[in-house]
Amino acid sequence: MVLSAVPQPTSQPGSRMSRQQQHRTPLKLTDNVVEVKSKFEAEYRRFALKKNGPGGFQEFYRLLQTIHHIPGVDVLLGYADVHGDLLPINNDDNFHKAVSSANPLLRIIITKKEDEPVVFGTNSLQRRKKGLGLTGLRTTGSGSTHSKNKPGLMIGLPQNFRQISSIIDVDILPETHRRVRLHKHGTHKPLGFYIRDGVSVRVTPQGVEKVPGVFISRLVRGGLAESTGLLGVNDEILEVNGIDVAGKSLDQVTDMMVANSHNLIVTVKPANQRNNVLHRGSKTSVGNSGSVGSAGSTGSALSHDSPSPASQSNPITASNSIAEGDSDDEDDDGDVILENDCLTPYNSHRVTNSNNTNLNRDSPNNRPHNSTVVRPLPQSVSLPNSIGASLSDSSTMMSSHNGNTASSSQESMREDGNIITL
Amino acid sequence: FPAVLPSPHMSRRKSCDFILFSFNKTVEHGFPHQPSALAFDPKLQLMAIGTKSGAIKVYGAPGVEFTGLHKDTTAVTQIHFLPGQVSSMLLSSLTHMRSKIRCDFTLSPLPPLFPSATRVTVLLLLRSCDLLCIGTEGGGVYFLQLPRLSLKDNHTLLQDQVTQSLPDDYRCGKSLGPVESLQEHPQQSGKILIGYSRGLVVLWDLSTRHADQLFLGKQQLESLVWERTGNLFVSSHNDGGYSVWPVTSGNTCSHQPVTSTIPYGPFPCKAISKILWRTTQTGGGMPRASYGDRHCLTIQQDKDHVTLDFTSRVIDFFTVHKFDDPSALVVLLEEELVVIDLQTPGWPSLPTPYLAPLHSSAITCSCHISSVPPKLWERLVNAGKAQQGRQHTHRSWPICGGKNLAPPPKQQELLLTGHEDGTVRFWDASGVALTPLYKLSTANVFHTDCDPSEDPQDPSDDPDMQQEEEWPPFRKVGCFDPYSDDPRLGIQKISLCKYSNKLVVAGTAGQVIVLGLSDERSDHLVDVSVVDLLQDREGFTWKGHDRLEPRLKPAPFPPGFQPLVLVQCLPPASVTAVALHAEWNLIAFGTSHGFGLFDYHRRNAVLARCTLHPNDSLAMEGPLSRVKSLKKSLRQSFRRIRKSRVSGKKRTITTPTSKVQEANAALAEQEEVAPVQRRIEPRSADDSLSGVVRCLCFADTFLRDGTHHGPTLWAGTNSGSVYAYALEVPGVGTGRVCERGGASESSVCVEAVLGKEIQLMHRAPVVSICVLDGRGKPLPDPYEASQDLAITPDMTNAHSVLIASEEQLKVFSLPKVSAKTKFKLTAHEGCRVRKVALVVFSSTAQEDYSEHTLVCLTNLGDMHLFNIPGLRPQVRYDCIRKEDISGIASCVFTKNGQGFYLISPSEYERFSLSAKVITEPLFSVQLDRPLEPTPASKWCVLMCLLSDGTTTQPQANGTHKNQMGQAEGRSEHTHTHSLSLSHTHTHTHTFPSFHFSPPFYSPSSSLSSLSEPLKLQPGLAGVPLWSPW
């Protein structure tokens, strides 16, 4: 399952254009023209695009609308990438990506927006390509005969994509090791793995030595760890966020991982050494530029697209990385601080002291429940990143707050706890 | 050696660390766990106690105590002092017999001449100290020459030799059984009395190797004792009787004793396992147990006859006497030491200056108060004396060996322990000996099942009445009483303000009691307030225990701390945090549901705040609910037992502490067997018990803005939430009150306004919150600043707040809460913070230099020290075994760098992190032999100790100094007759192997001890079995 990573690309690496390879040689095509075959419902159109100046996404969108004679119809665009995956085109970046990765033909699939969402799938296209060609590409409404093979996975639009995992530091690690970064924050998906104690065999100058080690014992189905495909059962855990786990107990390692869970970087020695990055060079001659480019990455992290090893591109070029900076700052900002505006000294006291002071003397149980006025929100949420926003928020809050009756403010001050929710 | 955290900052700091920090385990307070042997040297006046875990503790006068620990946990079954002898012996269960150099417990192997695999039953050391007699299970008696422990050839007395001289009708083909007792003739050396299990007693002449006299006892023998003149001896038997036998020369065979008595007959009695006879005044003592499982000891003297009824098993006893005139009876029980004054009529018990039974009821929490003001100290001492007065005599402590050289403590320190039965005990923790000062009971605030009003007298008084009516004349002695009337009374949190003498104790059923110190007895009604912490949350039903019923009638309160206000939380969950600010008359308390703020001056609840997460269902279960039925039945059965104790019926004795330990051990085993697998998931917001309030703190700081400071209350929860309230306290921050003007009416009442709410991203439980002043120093305690007792806090620069969660330490700036520094302990080390304290470390090099340091105890039992507010790691020490969960949970720090933790249910280990503030034994023991203090011989002992320790140094008599002293070259302390065994603080960096060892000061006579299972085998080489820690 691939929910992978398309961070918002920032720039189009121009060099990628020239890496296009031509296996088939279509008629009259020069290097700077891309052959396009687009399909809308049952109709096909074939045309060519200039490679150096393909323009933007909007231009292309309008072009397709004219070509298919569907002006005014809202459509979604998709293209088949080198692996046969159906990927969306909805902005300049993935359009450029699509053009640059045309191999040599760029297949465009157009669907109506009002239809059910398109199923952008992995491997589905490829499989079909082998058996049936592209004609059976499942679109909405058309009861695909192939859907029983494997139901396509639902993939959101690229702007919703978010990086969930990456292989990092490939260049500095021995090839038998893999450093995987799991990006947890934001998802409700569990990290989804278990670790256990075990014995690791090390080869030392003194001979073979057995040392205690920590291993992945189980992956939870549907969990983040499983979905990345980068961690497997019996992988030995060597480091957690750069800290060697040697000599640490299982509980210590557990606590370290949990403490780092929002940005967990584990260095493992995979039990299955056949999938190691460097061994793939030969296989990826076709696809290497594809997946690397898709990330449009600035090189910090190689985004990992698919559990299939073929999608892993040559890592050396991809990740001249800089292990990404310590995430310390991120999590500081993560502390949420709620401020109570009533506390602004003079206002609140004036309110408190001039009105209903008898209420204060009541035990908390007796606080009034009869506030009839619309209860103002006495707090503003301020995240350290958005100080300015919160300040302005609070100032507006203040003004509205002061306009309200004293009794409600009284109440909010006394028992405001119940109305703060994070 | 102190382990030093590898850190880039270390190199720069290192030189300073060694001046500030140094880790030592200094002394053990309390009663040794599972004692198994007792010995007393009348000459040196030293008492030794051996334990099942292989420790030997030697005690003399108060302040004179030292400890040795077996490397392997081998039970010590017998200890013998070897008067005037240099080396001492130990028989261990490892089938070795070893001799050890007395002062450092190094062992040497037993000579390989010993018959194999014989269980040793008894040892006897002759007065001449050159011969050790060993009685075995097979009935043989072996003789070893001292100090070399070589078997004396041809001296071994096997059973056959004895049997030959027996009359045929007595012999009847059976073996005589194991040797049960060996006793040397009090007048004629070289004659020993040998008692066999079947009843035969032989008076054996060692020189002629011939039986002088045979005593054909028919009852199974338990023990023997000589009368002083040597004309009579007494044998005790397993039928509960004892017999007196005459020794007459010329008569080779006695068939009948002079007298034979079964004191509590005629019905079958249990065995008298040991008997002592002191002629001049007192009769012997006989532990007997005809009443079920009672643990009893009888003292008889003419018509006086008292049966001491103990709450735990009698291990052994001895009398302290001068020329046979016993002044005191010392009884070692499984759970306490009882000393009976035999010179005062009525034989009252003496308070012990050490070996305090800390666990007389299970310890549930503790709290340390340093530099107690003298006034408070005096009042506490007086209150304590008033309590003790009627129970104890004030005769001086009978065991007086050694001389305490420790200077009187510079300041008084209090250790407060909360117990399961609702008592708070105040201990004098200023010195080496932890002594009880005062005991506060909170049970009488409530109406309980066993209402003390029915029985206002202490139960130990009423046996006097029984004594007249009942036979045997039982008398309850000792204070070990593990049976709690009601577990809800248990104390969970204690806070004491030493300046205003206000005490807050909080307990298991949500009770928070504010007490004030009074020197007069008082009858009054305690004000009761109920605070609903659930507020209006719906859908929560408390399934735990009920709240305690407050007493409705005025109750008498003795001088001391007397309750003023009782606040009861609803639901009545156990209180998890309290804070007291006596200057503002405020207490804050938290449970698993929320926290409250109470003005005890105006008897007014100021605030109640629910911290429950909506999904938190477990919080409503209550701590006992899952085992509720079991617990309840246990409680009832304990109560039954208690009753039966008074009425004298049969009862069963279970030690709950050991039961719990067994259960824990079983649990631990189970966990080990199960496949160990851990799930990796980040903590989510809806974890159960997320609402538990973990810490509360009051501070005068800037919460509203950077210019106005005022009272604040901070609360941290299990889910990483921190709530900060700004408080309006009338009369505090008066400037502002005036500014507003005419607010006198409103300022009567304390108000709380929520100021900030911080949700830590990592959601780990908040362990501690502390506000730091403008210089980064912790704010002083209440009253300290206003009464010029501390440096006034810096209120001009921005304050900050230190929030320690289980995973991270963070400093946030105030009033705008933004992170300044942090240290992610768990992410780096994988350990979690359990206890945190801000400690002042004074420098040993510079008199007036000190640093505030954050001390963290983690779940791995190690101490991490951080500077504040920089949070840079300073140093790390391993302190407690990580498996010792109760030890870690019980750890309490002092303000100046010491700490205590429980090493057993009954013992506190005291440790010191400070290089300057160390409390440890310092004393000398007077020796009766001239010393030969040549540096060479000292070195010699030290060498053998360091190398393998297998060599005995029998005549290295001049080397009584402890090894530290020698290592330091402090030989000037060794003079001819007295050894000054001092101990310096700097030794720790000199000799790694001695690093944490408490000083071993050796008496000139030494110790031998006998361990289980006492199999002797020849030829097994010795590894040092005893070693300094």
mmCIF file of N, CA and C in Angstrom, chain B residues 17-81:
data_model
loop_
_atom_site.group_PDB
_atom_site.id
_atom_site.type_symbol
_atom_site.label_atom_id
_atom_site.label_comp_id
_atom_site.label_asym_id
_atom_site.label_seq_id
_atom_site.Cartn_x
_atom_site.Cartn_y
_atom_site.Cartn_z
ATOM 1 N N ASP B 17 32.939 19.528 39.569
ATOM 2 C CA ASP B 17 32.057 18.446 39.998
ATOM 3 C C ASP B 17 32.575 17.741 41.229
ATOM 4 N N PHE B 18 33.831 17.506 41.229
ATOM 5 C CA PHE B 18 34.375 16.722 42.323
ATOM 6 C C PHE B 18 34.378 17.495 43.630
ATOM 7 N N ILE B 19 34.191 18.748 43.506
ATOM 8 C CA ILE B 19 34.079 19.510 44.726
ATOM 9 C C ILE B 19 32.644 19.505 45.223
ATOM 10 N N LEU B 20 31.718 19.516 44.255
ATOM 11 C CA LEU B 20 30.316 19.588 44.650
ATOM 12 C C LEU B 20 29.701 18.213 44.869
ATOM 13 N N PHE B 21 29.978 17.303 43.939
ATOM 14 C CA PHE B 21 29.232 16.051 43.919
ATOM 15 C C PHE B 21 30.123 14.872 44.278
ATOM 16 N N SER B 22 29.537 13.974 44.994
ATOM 17 C CA SER B 22 30.220 12.729 45.280
ATOM 18 C C SER B 22 29.157 11.792 45.812
ATOM 19 N N PHE B 23 29.138 10.591 45.315
ATOM 20 C CA PHE B 23 28.057 9.689 45.698
ATOM 21 C C PHE B 23 28.533 8.686 46.733
ATOM 22 N N ASN B 24 27.805 8.596 47.821
ATOM 23 C CA ASN B 24 28.118 7.633 48.866
ATOM 24 C C ASN B 24 26.832 7.076 49.426
ATOM 25 N N LYS B 25 26.823 5.787 49.652
ATOM 26 C CA LYS B 25 25.763 5.225 50.484
ATOM 27 C C LYS B 25 26.335 5.212 51.891
ATOM 28 N N THR B 26 25.726 5.946 52.783
ATOM 29 C CA THR B 26 26.413 6.208 54.032
ATOM 30 C C THR B 26 25.977 5.307 55.172
ATOM 31 N N VAL B 27 24.707 5.170 55.394
ATOM 32 C CA VAL B 27 24.276 4.422 56.569
ATOM 33 C C VAL B 27 22.882 3.871 56.319
ATOM 34 N N GLU B 28 22.587 2.773 56.989
ATOM 35 C CA GLU B 28 21.255 2.191 56.871
ATOM 36 C C GLU B 28 20.476 2.494 58.136
ATOM 37 N N HIS B 29 19.281 2.995 57.959
ATOM 38 C CA HIS B 29 18.418 3.297 59.087
ATOM 39 C C HIS B 29 17.325 2.250 59.170
ATOM 40 N N GLY B 30 16.926 1.951 60.377
ATOM 41 C CA GLY B 30 15.791 1.060 60.523
ATOM 42 C C GLY B 30 16.199 -0.315 60.975
ATOM 43 N N PHE B 31 15.318 -1.238 60.765
ATOM 44 C CA PHE B 31 15.508 -2.577 61.284
ATOM 45 C C PHE B 31 15.855 -3.515 60.145
ATOM 46 N N PRO B 32 16.901 -4.345 60.313
ATOM 47 C CA PRO B 32 17.289 -5.211 59.199
ATOM 48 C C PRO B 32 16.161 -6.161 58.809
ATOM 49 N N HIS B 33 16.060 -6.355 57.530
ATOM 50 C CA HIS B 33 15.022 -7.222 57.015
ATOM 51 C C HIS B 33 15.401 -8.681 57.263
ATOM 52 N N GLN B 34 14.471 -9.442 57.769
ATOM 53 C CA GLN B 34 14.649 -10.874 58.015
ATOM 54 C C GLN B 34 15.918 -11.185 58.790
ATOM 55 N N PRO B 35 15.983 -10.744 60.015
ATOM 56 C CA PRO B 35 17.149 -11.093 60.821
ATOM 57 C C PRO B 35 17.128 -12.584 61.132
ATOM 58 N N SER B 36 18.288 -13.166 61.289
ATOM 59 C CA SER B 36 18.316 -14.597 61.505
ATOM 60 C C SER B 36 19.274 -15.006 62.613
ATOM 61 N N ALA B 37 20.085 -14.117 63.092
ATOM 62 C CA ALA B 37 21.012 -14.512 64.149
ATOM 63 C C ALA B 37 21.361 -13.303 64.999
ATOM 64 N N LEU B 38 21.713 -13.589 66.248
ATOM 65 C CA LEU B 38 22.017 -12.524 67.191
ATOM 66 C C LEU B 38 23.206 -12.957 68.033
ATOM 67 N N ALA B 39 24.080 -12.032 68.320
ATOM 68 C CA ALA B 39 25.182 -12.329 69.228
ATOM 69 C C ALA B 39 25.520 -11.077 70.003
ATOM 70 N N PHE B 40 26.130 -11.294 71.170
ATOM 71 C CA PHE B 40 26.474 -10.168 72.025
ATOM 72 C C PHE B 40 27.823 -10.440 72.647
ATOM 73 N N ASP B 41 28.667 -9.449 72.630
ATOM 74 C CA ASP B 41 29.943 -9.583 73.296
ATOM 75 C C ASP B 41 29.902 -8.752 74.567
ATOM 76 N N PRO B 42 29.848 -9.400 75.730
ATOM 77 C CA PRO B 42 29.704 -8.630 76.960
ATOM 78 C C PRO B 42 30.930 -7.778 77.254
ATOM 79 N N LYS B 43 32.050 -8.200 76.757
ATOM 80 C CA LYS B 43 33.262 -7.445 77.052
ATOM 81 C C LYS B 43 33.298 -6.139 76.276
ATOM 82 N N LEU B 44 33.048 -6.270 74.981
ATOM 83 C CA LEU B 44 33.072 -5.078 74.144
ATOM 84 C C LEU B 44 31.758 -4.335 74.150
ATOM 85 N N GLN B 45 30.744 -4.990 74.688
ATOM 86 C CA GLN B 45 29.411 -4.397 74.682
ATOM 87 C C GLN B 45 28.947 -4.099 73.256
ATOM 88 N N LEU B 46 29.159 -5.083 72.413
ATOM 89 C CA LEU B 46 28.696 -4.929 71.041
ATOM 90 C C LEU B 46 27.714 -6.033 70.729
ATOM 91 N N MET B 47 26.743 -5.700 69.933
ATOM 92 C CA MET B 47 25.722 -6.652 69.538
ATOM 93 C C MET B 47 25.800 -6.833 68.029
ATOM 94 N N ALA B 48 25.680 -8.074 67.575
ATOM 95 C CA ALA B 48 25.726 -8.325 66.142
ATOM 96 C C ALA B 48 24.438 -9.008 65.717
ATOM 97 N N ILE B 49 23.931 -8.596 64.576
ATOM 98 C CA ILE B 49 22.723 -9.190 64.026
ATOM 99 C C ILE B 49 23.040 -9.665 62.615
ATOM 100 N N GLY B 50 22.742 -10.914 62.348
ATOM 101 C CA GLY B 50 22.922 -11.443 61.006
ATOM 102 C C GLY B 50 21.564 -11.583 60.335
ATOM 103 N N THR B 51 21.531 -11.479 59.021
ATOM 104 C CA THR B 51 20.250 -11.557 58.321
ATOM 105 C C THR B 51 20.254 -12.689 57.312
ATOM 106 N N LYS B 52 19.080 -12.980 56.826
ATOM 107 C CA LYS B 52 18.953 -14.041 55.835
ATOM 108 C C LYS B 52 19.598 -13.664 54.520
ATOM 109 N N SER B 53 19.779 -12.400 54.294
ATOM 110 C CA SER B 53 20.409 -11.997 53.044
ATOM 111 C C SER B 53 21.921 -11.910 53.184
ATOM 112 N N GLY B 54 22.443 -12.274 54.341
ATOM 113 C CA GLY B 54 23.882 -12.361 54.474
ATOM 114 C C GLY B 54 24.545 -11.118 55.016
ATOM 115 N N ALA B 55 23.768 -10.224 55.554
ATOM 116 C CA ALA B 55 24.373 -9.025 56.127
ATOM 117 C C ALA B 55 24.645 -9.262 57.600
ATOM 118 N N ILE B 56 25.708 -8.664 58.090
ATOM 119 C CA ILE B 56 25.958 -8.658 59.522
ATOM 120 C C ILE B 56 26.064 -7.211 59.948
ATOM 121 N N LYS B 57 25.266 -6.866 60.959
ATOM 122 C CA LYS B 57 25.292 -5.495 61.446
ATOM 123 C C LYS B 57 25.721 -5.524 62.894
ATOM 124 N N VAL B 58 26.640 -4.668 63.224
ATOM 125 C CA VAL B 58 27.152 -4.619 64.579
ATOM 126 C C VAL B 58 26.783 -3.275 65.187
ATOM 127 N N TYR B 59 26.252 -3.339 66.399
ATOM 128 C CA TYR B 59 25.793 -2.122 67.068
ATOM 129 C C TYR B 59 26.407 -2.030 68.448
ATOM 130 N N GLY B 60 26.764 -0.837 68.822
ATOM 131 C CA GLY B 60 27.231 -0.602 70.174
ATOM 132 C C GLY B 60 26.423 0.525 70.775
ATOM 133 N N ALA B 61 27.112 1.480 71.348
ATOM 134 C CA ALA B 61 26.425 2.641 71.869
ATOM 135 C C ALA B 61 25.739 3.371 70.700
ATOM 136 N N PRO B 62 24.752 4.183 71.002
ATOM 137 C CA PRO B 62 24.096 4.918 69.915
ATOM 138 C C PRO B 62 25.119 5.662 69.066
ATOM 139 N N GLY B 63 25.033 5.478 67.786
ATOM 140 C CA GLY B 63 25.990 6.098 66.881
ATOM 141 C C GLY B 63 27.104 5.160 66.464
ATOM 142 N N VAL B 64 27.270 4.067 67.196
ATOM 143 C CA VAL B 64 28.298 3.095 66.850
ATOM 144 C C VAL B 64 27.612 1.955 66.118
ATOM 145 N N GLU B 65 27.757 1.913 64.837
ATOM 146 C CA GLU B 65 27.151 0.824 64.081
ATOM 147 C C GLU B 65 27.899 0.627 62.783
ATOM 148 N N PHE B 66 28.033 -0.613 62.399
ATOM 149 C CA PHE B 66 28.633 -0.877 61.099
ATOM 150 C C PHE B 66 28.097 -2.168 60.514
ATOM 151 N N THR B 67 28.292 -2.295 59.235
ATOM 152 C CA THR B 67 27.603 -3.309 58.476
ATOM 153 C C THR B 67 28.566 -4.013 57.541
ATOM 154 N N GLY B 68 28.371 -5.282 57.389
ATOM 155 C CA GLY B 68 29.092 -6.008 56.358
ATOM 156 C C GLY B 68 28.083 -6.776 55.549
ATOM 157 N N LEU B 69 28.351 -6.966 54.313
ATOM 158 C CA LEU B 69 27.382 -7.677 53.478
ATOM 159 C C LEU B 69 28.055 -8.802 52.724
ATOM 160 N N HIS B 70 27.423 -9.927 52.808
ATOM 161 C CA HIS B 70 27.801 -11.081 52.027
ATOM 162 C C HIS B 70 27.687 -10.779 50.557
ATOM 163 N N LYS B 71 28.584 -11.293 49.790
ATOM 164 C CA LYS B 71 28.427 -11.079 48.351
ATOM 165 C C LYS B 71 27.253 -11.884 47.824
ATOM 166 N N ASP B 72 27.209 -13.132 48.180
ATOM 167 C CA ASP B 72 26.055 -13.929 47.791
ATOM 168 C C ASP B 72 25.051 -13.823 48.931
ATOM 169 N N THR B 73 23.835 -13.992 48.597
ATOM 170 C CA THR B 73 22.829 -13.899 49.642
ATOM 171 C C THR B 73 22.733 -15.228 50.366
ATOM 172 N N THR B 74 23.516 -15.357 51.382
ATOM 173 C CA THR B 74 23.522 -16.561 52.183
ATOM 174 C C THR B 74 23.031 -16.205 53.565
ATOM 175 N N ALA B 75 22.107 -16.984 54.050
ATOM 176 C CA ALA B 75 21.563 -16.659 55.360
ATOM 177 C C ALA B 75 22.602 -16.907 56.444
ATOM 178 N N VAL B 76 22.694 -16.008 57.364
ATOM 179 C CA VAL B 76 23.560 -16.181 58.529
ATOM 180 C C VAL B 76 22.710 -16.849 59.598
ATOM 181 N N THR B 77 23.132 -17.971 60.101
ATOM 182 C CA THR B 77 22.301 -18.638 61.099
ATOM 183 C C THR B 77 22.841 -18.499 62.511
ATOM 184 N N GLN B 78 24.131 -18.343 62.652
ATOM 185 C CA GLN B 78 24.668 -18.125 63.989
ATOM 186 C C GLN B 78 25.801 -17.127 63.908
ATOM 187 N N ILE B 79 25.907 -16.345 64.931
ATOM 188 C CA ILE B 79 27.035 -15.427 65.030
ATOM 189 C C ILE B 79 27.665 -15.638 66.394
ATOM 190 N N HIS B 80 28.966 -15.676 66.446
ATOM 191 C CA HIS B 80 29.665 -15.764 67.726
ATOM 192 C C HIS B 80 30.758 -14.724 67.764
ATOM 193 N N PHE B 81 30.804 -14.019 68.843
ATOM 194 C CA PHE B 81 31.957 -13.146 69.051
ATOM 195 C C PHE B 81 33.091 -14.010 69.570
#
